[in-house]
GROMACS .gro file of C-alpha atoms in nm:
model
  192
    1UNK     CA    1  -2.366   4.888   4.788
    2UNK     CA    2  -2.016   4.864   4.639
    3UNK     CA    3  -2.093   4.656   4.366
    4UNK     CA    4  -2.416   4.486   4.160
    5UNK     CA    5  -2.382   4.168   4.018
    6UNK     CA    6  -2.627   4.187   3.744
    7UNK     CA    7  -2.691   3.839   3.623
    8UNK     CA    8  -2.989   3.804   3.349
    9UNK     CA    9  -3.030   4.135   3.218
   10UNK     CA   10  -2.726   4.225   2.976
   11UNK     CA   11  -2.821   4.602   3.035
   12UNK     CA   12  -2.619   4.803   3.279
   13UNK     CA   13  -2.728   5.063   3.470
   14UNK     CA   14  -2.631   5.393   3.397
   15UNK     CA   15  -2.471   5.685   3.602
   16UNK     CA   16  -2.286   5.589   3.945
   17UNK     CA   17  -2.402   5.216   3.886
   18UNK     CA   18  -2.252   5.138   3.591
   19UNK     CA   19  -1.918   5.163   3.699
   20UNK     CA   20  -2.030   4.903   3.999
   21UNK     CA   21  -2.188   4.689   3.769
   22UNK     CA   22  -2.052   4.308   3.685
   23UNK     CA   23  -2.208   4.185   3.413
   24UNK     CA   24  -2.221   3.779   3.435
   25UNK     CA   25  -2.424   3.467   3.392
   26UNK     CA   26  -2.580   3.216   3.583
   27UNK     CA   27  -2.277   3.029   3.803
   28UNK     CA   28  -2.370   2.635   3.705
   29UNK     CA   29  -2.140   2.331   3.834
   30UNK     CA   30  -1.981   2.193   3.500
   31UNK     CA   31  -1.976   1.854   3.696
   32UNK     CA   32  -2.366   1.848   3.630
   33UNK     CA   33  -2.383   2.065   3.326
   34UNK     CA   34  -2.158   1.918   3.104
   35UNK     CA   35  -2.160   1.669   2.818
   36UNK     CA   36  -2.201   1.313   2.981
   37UNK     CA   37  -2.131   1.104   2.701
   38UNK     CA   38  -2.535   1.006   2.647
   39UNK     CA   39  -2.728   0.930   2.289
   40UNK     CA   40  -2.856   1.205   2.182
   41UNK     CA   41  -3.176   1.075   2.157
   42UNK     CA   42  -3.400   1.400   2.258
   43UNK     CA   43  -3.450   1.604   1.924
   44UNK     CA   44  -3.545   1.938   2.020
   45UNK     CA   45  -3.602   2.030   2.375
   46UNK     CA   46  -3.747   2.358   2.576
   47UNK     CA   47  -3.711   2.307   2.904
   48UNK     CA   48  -3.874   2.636   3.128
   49UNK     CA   49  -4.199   2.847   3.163
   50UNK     CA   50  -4.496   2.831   2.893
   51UNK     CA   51  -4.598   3.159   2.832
   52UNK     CA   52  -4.567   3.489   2.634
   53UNK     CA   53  -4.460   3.446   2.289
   54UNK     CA   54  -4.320   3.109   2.387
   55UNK     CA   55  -4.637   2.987   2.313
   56UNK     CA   56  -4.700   3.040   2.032
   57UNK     CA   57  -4.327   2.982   1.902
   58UNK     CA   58  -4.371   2.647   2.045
   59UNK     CA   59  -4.713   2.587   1.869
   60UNK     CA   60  -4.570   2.639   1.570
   61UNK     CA   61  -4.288   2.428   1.575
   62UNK     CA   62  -4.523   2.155   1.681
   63UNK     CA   63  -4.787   2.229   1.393
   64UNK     CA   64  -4.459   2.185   1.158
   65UNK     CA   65  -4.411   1.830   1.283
   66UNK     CA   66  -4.109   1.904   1.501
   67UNK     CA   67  -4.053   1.632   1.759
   68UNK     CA   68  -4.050   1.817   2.076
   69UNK     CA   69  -3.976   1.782   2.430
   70UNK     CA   70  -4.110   2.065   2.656
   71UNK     CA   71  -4.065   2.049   3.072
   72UNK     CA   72  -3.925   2.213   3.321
   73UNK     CA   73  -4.007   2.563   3.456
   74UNK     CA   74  -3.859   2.603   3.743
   75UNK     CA   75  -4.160   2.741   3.979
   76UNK     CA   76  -4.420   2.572   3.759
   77UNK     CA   77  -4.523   2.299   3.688
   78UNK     CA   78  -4.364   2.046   3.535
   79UNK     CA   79  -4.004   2.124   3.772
   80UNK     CA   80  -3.766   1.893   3.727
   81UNK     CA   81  -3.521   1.784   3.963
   82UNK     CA   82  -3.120   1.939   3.879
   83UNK     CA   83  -3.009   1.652   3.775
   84UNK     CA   84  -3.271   1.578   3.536
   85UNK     CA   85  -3.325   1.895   3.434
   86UNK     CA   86  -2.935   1.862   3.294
   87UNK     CA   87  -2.958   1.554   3.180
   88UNK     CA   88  -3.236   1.645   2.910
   89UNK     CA   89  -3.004   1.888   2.780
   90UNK     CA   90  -2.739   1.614   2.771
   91UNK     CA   91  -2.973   1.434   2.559
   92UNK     CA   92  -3.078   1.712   2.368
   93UNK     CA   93  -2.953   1.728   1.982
   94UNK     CA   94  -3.120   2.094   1.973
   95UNK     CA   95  -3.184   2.341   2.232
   96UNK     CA   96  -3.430   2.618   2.235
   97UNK     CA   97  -3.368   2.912   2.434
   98UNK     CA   98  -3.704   3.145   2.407
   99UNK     CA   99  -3.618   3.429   2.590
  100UNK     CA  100  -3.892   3.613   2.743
  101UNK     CA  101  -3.836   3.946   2.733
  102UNK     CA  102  -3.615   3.906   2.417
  103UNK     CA  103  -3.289   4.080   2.578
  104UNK     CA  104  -3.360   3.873   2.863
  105UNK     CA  105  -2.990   3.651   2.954
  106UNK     CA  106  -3.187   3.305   3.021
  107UNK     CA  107  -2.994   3.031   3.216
  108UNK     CA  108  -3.119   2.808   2.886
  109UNK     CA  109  -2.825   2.948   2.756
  110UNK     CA  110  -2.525   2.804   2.934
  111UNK     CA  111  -2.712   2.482   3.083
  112UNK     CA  112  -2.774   2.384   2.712
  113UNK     CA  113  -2.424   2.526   2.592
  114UNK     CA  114  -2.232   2.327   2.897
  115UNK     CA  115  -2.423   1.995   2.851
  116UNK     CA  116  -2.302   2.017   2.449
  117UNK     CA  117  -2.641   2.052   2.298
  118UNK     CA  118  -2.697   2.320   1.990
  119UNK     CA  119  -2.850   2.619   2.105
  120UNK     CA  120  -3.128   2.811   1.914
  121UNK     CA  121  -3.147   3.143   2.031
  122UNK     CA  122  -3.347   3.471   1.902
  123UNK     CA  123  -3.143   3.667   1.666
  124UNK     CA  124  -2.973   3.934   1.844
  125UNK     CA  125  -3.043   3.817   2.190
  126UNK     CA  126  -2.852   3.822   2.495
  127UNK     CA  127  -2.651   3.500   2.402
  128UNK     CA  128  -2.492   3.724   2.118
  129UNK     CA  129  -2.284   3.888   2.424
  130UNK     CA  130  -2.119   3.568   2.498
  131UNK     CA  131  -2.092   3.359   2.189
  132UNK     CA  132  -2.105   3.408   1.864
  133UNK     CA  133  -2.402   3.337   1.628
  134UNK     CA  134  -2.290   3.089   1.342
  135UNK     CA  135  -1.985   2.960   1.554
  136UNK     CA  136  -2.106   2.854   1.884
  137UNK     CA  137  -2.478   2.841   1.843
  138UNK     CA  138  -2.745   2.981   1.553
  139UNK     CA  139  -3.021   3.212   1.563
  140UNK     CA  140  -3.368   3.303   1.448
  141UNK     CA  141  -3.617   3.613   1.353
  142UNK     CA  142  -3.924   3.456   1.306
  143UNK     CA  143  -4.136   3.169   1.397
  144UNK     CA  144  -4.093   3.014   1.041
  145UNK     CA  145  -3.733   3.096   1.038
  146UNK     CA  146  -3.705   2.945   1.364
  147UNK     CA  147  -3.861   2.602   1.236
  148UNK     CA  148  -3.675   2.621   0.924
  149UNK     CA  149  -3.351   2.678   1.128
  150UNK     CA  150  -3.432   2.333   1.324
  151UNK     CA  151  -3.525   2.138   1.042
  152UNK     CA  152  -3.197   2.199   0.890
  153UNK     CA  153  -3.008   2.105   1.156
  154UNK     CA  154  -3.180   1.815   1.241
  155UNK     CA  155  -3.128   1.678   0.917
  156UNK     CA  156  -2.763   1.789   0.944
  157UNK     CA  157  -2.588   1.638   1.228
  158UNK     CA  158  -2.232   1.705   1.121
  159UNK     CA  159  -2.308   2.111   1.122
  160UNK     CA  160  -2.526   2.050   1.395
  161UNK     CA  161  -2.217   1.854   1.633
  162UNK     CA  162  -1.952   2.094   1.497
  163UNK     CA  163  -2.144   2.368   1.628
  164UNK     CA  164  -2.283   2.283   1.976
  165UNK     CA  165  -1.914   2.144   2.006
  166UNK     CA  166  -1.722   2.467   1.954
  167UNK     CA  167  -2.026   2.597   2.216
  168UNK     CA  168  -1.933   2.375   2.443
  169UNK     CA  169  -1.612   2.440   2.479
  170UNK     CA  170  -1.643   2.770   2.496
  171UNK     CA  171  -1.885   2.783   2.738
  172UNK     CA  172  -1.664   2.502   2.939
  173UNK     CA  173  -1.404   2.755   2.909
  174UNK     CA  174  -1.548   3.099   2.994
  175UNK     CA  175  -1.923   3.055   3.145
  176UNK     CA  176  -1.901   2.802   3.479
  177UNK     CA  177  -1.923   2.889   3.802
  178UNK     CA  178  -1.562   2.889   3.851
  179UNK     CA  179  -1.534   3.195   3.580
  180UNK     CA  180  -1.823   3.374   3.773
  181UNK     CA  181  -1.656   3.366   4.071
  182UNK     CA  182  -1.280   3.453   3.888
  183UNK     CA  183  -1.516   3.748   3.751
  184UNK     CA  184  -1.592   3.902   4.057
  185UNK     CA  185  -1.293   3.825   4.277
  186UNK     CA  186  -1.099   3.990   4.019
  187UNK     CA  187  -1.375   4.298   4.008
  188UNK     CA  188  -1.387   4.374   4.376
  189UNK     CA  189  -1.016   4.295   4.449
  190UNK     CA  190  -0.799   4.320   4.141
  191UNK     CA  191  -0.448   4.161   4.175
  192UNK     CA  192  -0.253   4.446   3.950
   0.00000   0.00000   0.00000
């Protein structure tokens, strides 16, 4: 193997592998995942698997009175086609990523990023790696801070837009799969 292209973990290996090791995201076409112009008429969405501490993050939010819209899942149930599956982030005011382990690197990240919803993402997750927390996206500790967090930005669209703006263009500019692909073309064969 001459190199590993290490896509949802954020830790390297160690010893001969680390210096083999390209750390990237999920490659996603930014004609689908991108900001299509639609109302943003979906408050909070998770879209993926139900399980692990996701459940009961996602019981709480709803036993707070958060309007929530839960699908997805890729191999579950609930699978949504691509399209589809964008287009609720598209429509999405706020996006939860629940990572699952924590330092899990979820696709949640740049699908909701690309299509110009806010992402809410576990302090000192993954996402951390690739945008920063306050700027392009906000974070959470705990299950009440992680309702509190929505409620506020719910009931503050102009923070809320200026936000998942910035995070869209940054993750238009550095995270599609045009990048990936710079990424590792410029690994393996470097041009100086």
């Amino acid at each position: 193997v001459d190199y590993f292209l290490v896509i949802d973990l954020p830790v390297h290996p160690t010893g001969m592998a680390a210096s083999r090791s390209i750390p990237l995201w999920t490659p996603y076409d930014p004609e689908v995942f991108c900001d299509a112009g639609f109302a943003r008429d979906l408050p909070v969405v998770f879209l993926g698997t139900i399980m692990g501490e996701r459940v009961g993050a996602l019981r709480h939010l709803q036993a707070q009175g958060i309007p929530l819209l839960t699908a997805g899942g890729c191999q579950q149930r609930g699978w949504l086609a691509v399209a589809n599956y964008a287009q609720c982030y598209q429509r999405a005011q706020i996006a939860l990523n629940l990572p699952f382990p924590e330092y899990q690197l979820k696709g949640h990240v740049f699908e909701s990023t690309l299509c110009g919803a806010l992402l809410v993402d576990i302090e000192g997750g993954a996402a951390s790696q690739f945008f920063e927390p306050g700027v392009d996206y906000v974070t959470y500790r705990t299950y009440q801070e992680l309702s509190d967090v929505v409620w506020y930005y719910l009931e503050h669209a102009d923070e809320r837009n200026q936000i998942a703006t910035r995070g869209c263009q940054k993750a238009h500019a550095r995270y599609t799969a045009r990048h990936f692909w710079e990424k590792v073309f410029d690994t393996i064969w470097p041009t100086s």
